[in-house]
PDB file of C-alpha atoms in Angstrom:
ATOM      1  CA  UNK A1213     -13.960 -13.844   4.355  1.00 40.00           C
ATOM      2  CA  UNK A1214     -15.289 -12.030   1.938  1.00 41.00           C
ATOM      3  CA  UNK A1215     -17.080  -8.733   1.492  1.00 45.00           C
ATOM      4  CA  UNK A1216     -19.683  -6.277  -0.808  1.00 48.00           C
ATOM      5  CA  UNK A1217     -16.910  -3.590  -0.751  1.00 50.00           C
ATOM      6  CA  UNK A1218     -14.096  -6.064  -2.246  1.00 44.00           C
ATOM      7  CA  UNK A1219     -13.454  -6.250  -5.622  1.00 40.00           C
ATOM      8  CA  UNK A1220     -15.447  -8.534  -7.650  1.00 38.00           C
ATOM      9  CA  UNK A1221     -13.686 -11.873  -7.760  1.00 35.00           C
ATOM     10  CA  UNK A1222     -11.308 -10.871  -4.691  1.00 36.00           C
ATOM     11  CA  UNK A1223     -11.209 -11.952  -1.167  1.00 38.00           C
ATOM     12  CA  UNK A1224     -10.649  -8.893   1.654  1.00 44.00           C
ATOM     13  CA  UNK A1225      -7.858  -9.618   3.452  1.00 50.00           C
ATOM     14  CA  UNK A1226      -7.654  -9.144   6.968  1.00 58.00           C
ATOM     15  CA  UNK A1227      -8.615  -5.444   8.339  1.00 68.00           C
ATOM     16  CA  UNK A1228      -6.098  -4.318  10.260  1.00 74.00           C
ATOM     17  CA  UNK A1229      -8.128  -0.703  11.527  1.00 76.00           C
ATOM     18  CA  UNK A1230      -9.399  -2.284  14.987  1.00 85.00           C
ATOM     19  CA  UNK A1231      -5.671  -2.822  15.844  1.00 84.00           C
ATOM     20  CA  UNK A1232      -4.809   0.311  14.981  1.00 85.00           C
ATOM     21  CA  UNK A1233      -7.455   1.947  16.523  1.00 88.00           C
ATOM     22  CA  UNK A1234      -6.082   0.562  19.838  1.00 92.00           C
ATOM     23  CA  UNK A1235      -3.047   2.740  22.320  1.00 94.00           C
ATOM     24  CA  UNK A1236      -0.678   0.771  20.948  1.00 93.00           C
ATOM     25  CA  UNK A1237      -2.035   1.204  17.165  1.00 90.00           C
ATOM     26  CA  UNK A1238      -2.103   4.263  17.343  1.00 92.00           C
ATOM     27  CA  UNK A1239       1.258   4.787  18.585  1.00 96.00           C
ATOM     28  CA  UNK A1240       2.664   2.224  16.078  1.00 93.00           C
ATOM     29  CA  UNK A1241       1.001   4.047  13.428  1.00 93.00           C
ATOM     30  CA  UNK A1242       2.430   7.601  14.489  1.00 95.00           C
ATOM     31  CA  UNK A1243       5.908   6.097  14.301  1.00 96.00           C
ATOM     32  CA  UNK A1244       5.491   4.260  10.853  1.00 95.00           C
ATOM     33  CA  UNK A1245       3.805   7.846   9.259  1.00 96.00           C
ATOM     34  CA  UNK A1246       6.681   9.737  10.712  1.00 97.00           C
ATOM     35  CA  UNK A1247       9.210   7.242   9.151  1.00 97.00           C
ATOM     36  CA  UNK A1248       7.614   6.990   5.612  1.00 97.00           C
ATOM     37  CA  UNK A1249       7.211  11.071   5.552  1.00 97.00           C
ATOM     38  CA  UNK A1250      10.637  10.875   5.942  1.00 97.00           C
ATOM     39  CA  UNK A1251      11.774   8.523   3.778  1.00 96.00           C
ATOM     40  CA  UNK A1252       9.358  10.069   0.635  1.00 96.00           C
ATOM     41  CA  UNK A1253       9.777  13.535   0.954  1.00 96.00           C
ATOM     42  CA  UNK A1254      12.050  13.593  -1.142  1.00 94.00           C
ATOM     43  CA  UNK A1255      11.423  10.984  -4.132  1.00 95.00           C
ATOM     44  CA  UNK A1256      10.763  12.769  -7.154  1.00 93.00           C
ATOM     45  CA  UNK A1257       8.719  11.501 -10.215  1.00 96.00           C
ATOM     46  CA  UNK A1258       5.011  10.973 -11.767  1.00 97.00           C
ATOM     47  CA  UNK A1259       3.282   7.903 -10.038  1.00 97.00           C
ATOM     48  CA  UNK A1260       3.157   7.078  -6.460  1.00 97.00           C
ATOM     49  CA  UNK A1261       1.566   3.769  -5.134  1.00 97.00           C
ATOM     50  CA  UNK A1262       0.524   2.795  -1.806  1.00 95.00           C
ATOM     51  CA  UNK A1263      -0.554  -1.355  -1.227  1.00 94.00           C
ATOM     52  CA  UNK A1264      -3.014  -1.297   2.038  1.00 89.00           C
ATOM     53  CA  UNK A1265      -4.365   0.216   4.233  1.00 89.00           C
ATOM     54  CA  UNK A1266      -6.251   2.515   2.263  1.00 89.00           C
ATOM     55  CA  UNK A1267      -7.777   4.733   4.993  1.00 88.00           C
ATOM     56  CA  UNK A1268      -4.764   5.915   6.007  1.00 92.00           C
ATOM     57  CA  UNK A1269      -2.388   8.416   3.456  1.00 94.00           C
ATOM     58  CA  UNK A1270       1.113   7.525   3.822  1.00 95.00           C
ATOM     59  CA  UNK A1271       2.137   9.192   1.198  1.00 97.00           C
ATOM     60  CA  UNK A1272       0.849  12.449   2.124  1.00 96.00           C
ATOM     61  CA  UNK A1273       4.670  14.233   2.517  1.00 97.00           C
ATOM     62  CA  UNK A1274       5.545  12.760  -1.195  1.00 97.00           C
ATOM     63  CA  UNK A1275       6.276  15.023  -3.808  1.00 96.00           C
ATOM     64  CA  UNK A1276       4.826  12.696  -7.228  1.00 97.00           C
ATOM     65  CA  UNK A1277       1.650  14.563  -7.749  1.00 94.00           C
ATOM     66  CA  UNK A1278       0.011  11.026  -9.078  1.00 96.00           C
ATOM     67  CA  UNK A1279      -0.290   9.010  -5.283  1.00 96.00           C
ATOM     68  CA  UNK A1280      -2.781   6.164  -5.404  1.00 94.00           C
ATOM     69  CA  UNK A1281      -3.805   3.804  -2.920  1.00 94.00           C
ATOM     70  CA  UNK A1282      -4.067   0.211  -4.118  1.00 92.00           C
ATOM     71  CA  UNK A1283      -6.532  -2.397  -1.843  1.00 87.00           C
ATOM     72  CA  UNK A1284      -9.185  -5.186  -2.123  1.00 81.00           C
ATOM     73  CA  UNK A1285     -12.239  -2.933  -0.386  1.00 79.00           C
ATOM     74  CA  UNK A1286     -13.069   0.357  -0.532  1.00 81.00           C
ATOM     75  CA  UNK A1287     -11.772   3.046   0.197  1.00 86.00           C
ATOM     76  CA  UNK A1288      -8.881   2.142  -1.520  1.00 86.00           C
ATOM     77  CA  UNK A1289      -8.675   4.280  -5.053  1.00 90.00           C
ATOM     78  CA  UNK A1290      -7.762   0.806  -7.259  1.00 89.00           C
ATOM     79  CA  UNK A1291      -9.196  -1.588  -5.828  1.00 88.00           C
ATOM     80  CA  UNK A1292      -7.145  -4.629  -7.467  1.00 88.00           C
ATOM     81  CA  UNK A1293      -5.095  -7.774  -6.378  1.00 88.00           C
ATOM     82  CA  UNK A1294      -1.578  -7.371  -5.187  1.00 92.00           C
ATOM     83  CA  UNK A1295      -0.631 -10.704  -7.364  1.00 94.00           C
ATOM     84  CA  UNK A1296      -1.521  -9.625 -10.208  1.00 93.00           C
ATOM     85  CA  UNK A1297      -1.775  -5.636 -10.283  1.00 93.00           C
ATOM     86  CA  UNK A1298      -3.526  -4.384 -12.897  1.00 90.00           C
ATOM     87  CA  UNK A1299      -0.966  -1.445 -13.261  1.00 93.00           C
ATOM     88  CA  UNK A1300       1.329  -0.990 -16.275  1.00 95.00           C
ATOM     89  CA  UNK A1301       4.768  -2.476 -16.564  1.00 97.00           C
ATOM     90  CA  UNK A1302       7.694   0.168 -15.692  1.00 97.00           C
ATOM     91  CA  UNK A1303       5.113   2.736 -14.633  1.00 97.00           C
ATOM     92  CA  UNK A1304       5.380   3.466 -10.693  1.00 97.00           C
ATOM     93  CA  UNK A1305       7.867   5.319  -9.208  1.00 97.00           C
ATOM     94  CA  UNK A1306       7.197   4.689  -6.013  1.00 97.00           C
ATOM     95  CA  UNK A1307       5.752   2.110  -3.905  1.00 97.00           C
ATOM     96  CA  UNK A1308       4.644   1.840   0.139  1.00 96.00           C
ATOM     97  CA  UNK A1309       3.950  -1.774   0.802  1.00 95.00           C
ATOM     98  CA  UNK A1310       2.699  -1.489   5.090  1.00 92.00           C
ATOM     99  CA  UNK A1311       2.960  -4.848   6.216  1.00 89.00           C
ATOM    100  CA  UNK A1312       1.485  -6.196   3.039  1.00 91.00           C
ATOM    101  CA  UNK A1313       4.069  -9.422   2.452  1.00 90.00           C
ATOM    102  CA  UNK A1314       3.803 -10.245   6.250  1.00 87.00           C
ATOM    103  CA  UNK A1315      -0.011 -10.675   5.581  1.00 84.00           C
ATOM    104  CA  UNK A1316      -0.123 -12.396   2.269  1.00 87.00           C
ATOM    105  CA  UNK A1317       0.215 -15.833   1.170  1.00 89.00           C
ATOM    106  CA  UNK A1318       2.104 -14.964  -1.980  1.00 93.00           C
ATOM    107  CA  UNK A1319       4.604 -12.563  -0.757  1.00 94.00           C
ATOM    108  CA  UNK A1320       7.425 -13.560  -3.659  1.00 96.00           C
ATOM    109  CA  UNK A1321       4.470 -13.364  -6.331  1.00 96.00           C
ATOM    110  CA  UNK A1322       3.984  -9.886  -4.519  1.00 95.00           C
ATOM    111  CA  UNK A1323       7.613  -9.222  -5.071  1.00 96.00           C
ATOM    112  CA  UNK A1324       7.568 -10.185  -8.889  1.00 97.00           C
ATOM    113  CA  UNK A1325       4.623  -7.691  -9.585  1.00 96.00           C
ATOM    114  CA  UNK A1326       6.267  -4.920  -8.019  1.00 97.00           C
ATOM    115  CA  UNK A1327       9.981  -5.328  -9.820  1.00 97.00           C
ATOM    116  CA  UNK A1328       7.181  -5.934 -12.715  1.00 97.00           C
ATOM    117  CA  UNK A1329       5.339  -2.150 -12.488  1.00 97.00           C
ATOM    118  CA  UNK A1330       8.339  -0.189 -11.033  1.00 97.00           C
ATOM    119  CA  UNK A1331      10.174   1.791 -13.763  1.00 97.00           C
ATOM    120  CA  UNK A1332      14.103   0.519 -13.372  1.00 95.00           C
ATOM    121  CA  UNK A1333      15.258   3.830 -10.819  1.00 94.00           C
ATOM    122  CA  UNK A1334      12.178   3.162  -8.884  1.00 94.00           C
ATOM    123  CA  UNK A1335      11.861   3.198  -4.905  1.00 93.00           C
ATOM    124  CA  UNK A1336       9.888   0.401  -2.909  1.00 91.00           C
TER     125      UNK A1336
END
């Protein structure tokens, strides 16, 4: 399927807000946010990223004042490919991947980019 808001030369991959505008969505989504301010609150460092799901800011409790959110449609800040990231090697600190390598088709290429742009202390 693809879309005027994807990236040029990228297909959108599947939307997930009309689940998660559902009870059950919702609710899934308050318990994931709770679990990721959690778990980022306190990782320290420069660049943050976050793979999906692009209207929603999981990484609003992180500290690492650079937080971007990575996507193939708007309103994602990079919109890019998560197989081949156009993101310097060694240069992310931090990385929230929701649900992204149940979804893709290439989850170990997925894998490979992210040991590929994490510095060697960095968090997925």
């Amino acid at each position: 399927m693809s879309n005027e808001n994807a990236a040029p030369g990228i297909e959108r991959r599947r939307d997930a807000r009309p689940w998660y505008d559902t009870t059950l969505g919702t609710y899934v989504l308050e318990r994931e946010q709770a679990y990721i301010d959690a778990a980022v609150s306190d990782i320290f460092g420069f660049n943050a990223l976050q793979f999906g799901l692009p209207q929603y800011d999981l990484l609003r409790a992180s500290r690492i004042a650079t937080r971007l959110t990575l996507g193939t449609y708007r309103p994602a800040r990079l919109r890019t490919d998560f197989e081949n990231l156009a993101v310097a090697s060694q240069s992310v600190d931090l990385i929230v991947m929701p649900h992204v390598l149940e979804f893709s088709s290439a989850p170990h290429q997925i894998l490979r980019e992210v040991e590929r742009v994490l510095i060697p202390e960095g968090m997925c």
